[in-house]
Coordinates of C-alpha atoms and ligand atoms in Angstrom, one line a residue:
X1 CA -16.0 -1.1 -3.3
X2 CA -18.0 -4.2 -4.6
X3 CA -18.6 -6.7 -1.8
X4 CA -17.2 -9.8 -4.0
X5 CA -13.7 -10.3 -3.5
X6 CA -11.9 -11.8 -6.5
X7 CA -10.3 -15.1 -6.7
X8 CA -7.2 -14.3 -4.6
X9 CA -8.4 -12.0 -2.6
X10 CA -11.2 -14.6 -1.5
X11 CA -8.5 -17.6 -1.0
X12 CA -7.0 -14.9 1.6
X13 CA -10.0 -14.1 3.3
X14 CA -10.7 -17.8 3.5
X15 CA -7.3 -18.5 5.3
X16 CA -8.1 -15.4 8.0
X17 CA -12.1 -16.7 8.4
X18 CA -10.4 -20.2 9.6
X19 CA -7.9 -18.7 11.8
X20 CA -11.1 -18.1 14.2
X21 CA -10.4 -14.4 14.2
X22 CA -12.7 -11.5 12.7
X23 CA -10.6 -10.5 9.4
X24 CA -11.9 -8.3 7.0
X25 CA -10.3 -8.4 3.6
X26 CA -11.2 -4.6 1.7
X27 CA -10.7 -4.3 -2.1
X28 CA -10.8 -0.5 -3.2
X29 CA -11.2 0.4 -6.6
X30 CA -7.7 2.5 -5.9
X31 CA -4.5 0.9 -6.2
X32 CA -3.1 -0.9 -3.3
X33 CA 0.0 -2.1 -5.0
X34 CA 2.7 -0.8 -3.4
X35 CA 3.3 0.5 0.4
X36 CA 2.3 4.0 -1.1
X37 CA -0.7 3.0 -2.9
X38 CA -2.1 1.2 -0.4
X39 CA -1.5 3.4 2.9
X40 CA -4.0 6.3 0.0
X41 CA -5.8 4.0 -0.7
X42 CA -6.7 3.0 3.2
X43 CA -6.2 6.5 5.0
X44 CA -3.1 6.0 7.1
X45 CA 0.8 6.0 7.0
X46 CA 3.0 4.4 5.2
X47 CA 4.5 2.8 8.0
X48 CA 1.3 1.3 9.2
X49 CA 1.4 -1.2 5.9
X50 CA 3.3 -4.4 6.1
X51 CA 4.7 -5.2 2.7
X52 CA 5.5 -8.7 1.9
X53 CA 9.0 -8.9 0.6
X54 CA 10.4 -12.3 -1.2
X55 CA 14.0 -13.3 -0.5
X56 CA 15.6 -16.5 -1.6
X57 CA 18.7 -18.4 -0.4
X58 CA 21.7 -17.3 -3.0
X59 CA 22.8 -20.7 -2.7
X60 CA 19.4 -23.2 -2.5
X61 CA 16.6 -20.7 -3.7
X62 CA 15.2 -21.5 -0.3
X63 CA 12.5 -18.6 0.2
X64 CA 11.8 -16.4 3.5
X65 CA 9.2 -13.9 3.7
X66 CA 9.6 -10.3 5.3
X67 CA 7.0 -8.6 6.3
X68 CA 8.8 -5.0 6.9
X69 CA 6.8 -1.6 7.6
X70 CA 6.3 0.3 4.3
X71 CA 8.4 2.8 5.0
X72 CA 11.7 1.1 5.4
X73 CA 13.7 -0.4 3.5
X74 CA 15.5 -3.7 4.4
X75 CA 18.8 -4.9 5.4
X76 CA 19.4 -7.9 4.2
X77 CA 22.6 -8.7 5.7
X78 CA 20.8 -8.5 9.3
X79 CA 18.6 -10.6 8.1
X80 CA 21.0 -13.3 7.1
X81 CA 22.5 -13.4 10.3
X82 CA 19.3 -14.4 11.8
X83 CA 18.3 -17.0 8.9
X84 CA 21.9 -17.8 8.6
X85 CA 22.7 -17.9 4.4
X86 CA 22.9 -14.8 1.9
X87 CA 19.5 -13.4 0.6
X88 CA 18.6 -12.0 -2.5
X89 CA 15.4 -10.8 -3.7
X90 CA 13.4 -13.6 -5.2
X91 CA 12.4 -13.2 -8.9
X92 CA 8.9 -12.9 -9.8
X93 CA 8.3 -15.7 -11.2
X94 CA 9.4 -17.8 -8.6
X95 CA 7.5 -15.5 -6.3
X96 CA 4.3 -16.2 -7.6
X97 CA 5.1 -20.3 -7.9
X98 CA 5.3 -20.3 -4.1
X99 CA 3.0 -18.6 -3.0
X100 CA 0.3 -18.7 -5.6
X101 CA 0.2 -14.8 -6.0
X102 CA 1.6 -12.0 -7.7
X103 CA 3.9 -9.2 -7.1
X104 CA 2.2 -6.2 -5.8
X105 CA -0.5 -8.7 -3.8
X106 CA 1.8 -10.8 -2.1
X107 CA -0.4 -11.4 1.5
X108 CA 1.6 -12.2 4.7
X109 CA -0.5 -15.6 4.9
X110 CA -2.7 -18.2 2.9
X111 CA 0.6 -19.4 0.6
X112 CA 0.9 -22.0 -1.1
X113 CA 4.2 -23.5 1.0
X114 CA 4.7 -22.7 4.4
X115 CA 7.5 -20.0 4.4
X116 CA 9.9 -19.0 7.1
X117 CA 8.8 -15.3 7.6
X118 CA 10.8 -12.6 9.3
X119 CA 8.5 -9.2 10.7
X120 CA 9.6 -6.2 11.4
X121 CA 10.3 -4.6 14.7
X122 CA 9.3 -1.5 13.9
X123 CA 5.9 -2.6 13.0
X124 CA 4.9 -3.2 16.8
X125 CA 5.0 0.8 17.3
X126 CA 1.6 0.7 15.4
X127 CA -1.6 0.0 16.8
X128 CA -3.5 -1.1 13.6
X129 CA -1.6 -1.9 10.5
X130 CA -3.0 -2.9 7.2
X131 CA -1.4 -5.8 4.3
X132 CA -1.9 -7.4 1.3
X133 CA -4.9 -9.9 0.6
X134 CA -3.6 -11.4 -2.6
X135 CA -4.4 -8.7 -5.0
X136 CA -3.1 -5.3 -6.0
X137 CA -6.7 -3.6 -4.7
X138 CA -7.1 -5.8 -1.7
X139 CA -6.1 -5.1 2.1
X140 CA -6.7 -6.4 5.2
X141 CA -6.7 -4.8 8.8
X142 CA -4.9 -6.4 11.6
X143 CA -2.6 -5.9 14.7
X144 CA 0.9 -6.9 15.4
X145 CA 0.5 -9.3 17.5
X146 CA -1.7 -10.8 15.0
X147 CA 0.5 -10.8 12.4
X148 CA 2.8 -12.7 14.8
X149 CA 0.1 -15.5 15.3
X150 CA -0.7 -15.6 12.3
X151 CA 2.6 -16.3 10.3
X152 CA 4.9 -17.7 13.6
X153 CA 7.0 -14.9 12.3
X154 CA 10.2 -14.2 14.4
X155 CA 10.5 -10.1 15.3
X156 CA 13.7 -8.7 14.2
X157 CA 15.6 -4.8 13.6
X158 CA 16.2 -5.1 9.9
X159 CA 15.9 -1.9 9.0
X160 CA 18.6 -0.4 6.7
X161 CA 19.6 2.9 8.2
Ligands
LIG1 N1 0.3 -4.4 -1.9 C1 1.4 -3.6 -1.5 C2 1.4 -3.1 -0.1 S1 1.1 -4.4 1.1 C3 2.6 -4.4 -1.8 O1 2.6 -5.6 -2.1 N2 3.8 -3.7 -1.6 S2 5.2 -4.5 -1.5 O2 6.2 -3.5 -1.3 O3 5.1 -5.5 -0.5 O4 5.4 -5.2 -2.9 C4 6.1 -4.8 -3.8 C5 7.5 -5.4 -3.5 O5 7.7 -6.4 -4.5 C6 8.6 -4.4 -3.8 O6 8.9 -3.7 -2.6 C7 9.7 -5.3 -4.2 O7 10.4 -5.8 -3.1 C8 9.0 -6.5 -4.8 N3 9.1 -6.5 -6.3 C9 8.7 -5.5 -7.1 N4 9.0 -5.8 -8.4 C10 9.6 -7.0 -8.3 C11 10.2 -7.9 -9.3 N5 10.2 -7.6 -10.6 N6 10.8 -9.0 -8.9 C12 10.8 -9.3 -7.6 N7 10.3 -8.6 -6.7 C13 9.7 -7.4 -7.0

């Protein structure tokens, strides 16, 4: 682990270092680029990483980012309900238009827009959890209620049974 970040992971820590709270962006030589990569890569469950997940509006492209636990997958119809349009999963390209960074490394903060972000219910069973800081080797610790303050995320069941 060097102790320069790279460009994105640095615009991350930069966003977390102003939001007056001690936030420690870690890149790892290992891969961190999906759920499974990363929670190897950092020593701890799956569950425990909160993946940023890109939906759009089927009708306006209008993005909302989930932040679910790595180990579930999502259901997108309970999340329409509480957004109120039809999701589908945002296209890379767009993806990395609005917020500036790449599948893979998407981080739950420090985007370009301001997005309406959804989290997880089932992260708040966790102590510690870990997500993305803008790159595919890059993490950064954190707690559930910080993710809350941080993104002014509204907690939801979206888990697809
Ligand atoms: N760094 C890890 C752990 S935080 C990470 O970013 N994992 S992730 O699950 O949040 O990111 C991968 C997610 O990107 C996938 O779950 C999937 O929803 C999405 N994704 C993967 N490939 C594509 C693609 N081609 N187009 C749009 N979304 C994609």
């Amino acid at each position: 682990m060097s102790n320069e970040l790279s460009n994105s992971a640095s615009r991350v820590q930069e966003f977390l270092s102003k939001s007056g709270k001690d936030f420690d962006v870690r890149e790892f030589s290992s891969s961190t680029r999906t759920a499974a990569d990363a929670a190897e890569s950092v020593g701890c469950e799956v569950g425990q990483i909160a993946k940023s997940l890109i939906f759009q509006d089927k009708k306006t492209d209008e993005l909302v980012l989930v932040i679910a636990s790595g180990s579930n997958r999502v259901d997108t119809k309970k999340i329409s309900k509480t957004v109120g349009f039809k999701l589908k999963q945002a296209k890379a390209d767009l993806v990395k238009e609005k917020t500036g960074f790449a599948i893979g490394g998407i981080p739950p903060v420090a985007h370009s827009e301001p997005l309406q972000t959804i989290l997880d219910e089932d992260l708040q069973q966790y102590a510690e959890i870990w997500a993305a800081a803008g790159t595919p080797h890059s993490v950064f610790q954190l707690t559930p209620t910080s993710l809350e303050e941080l993104t002014s995320g509204e907690w939801l069941d979206l888990r697809q049974e």
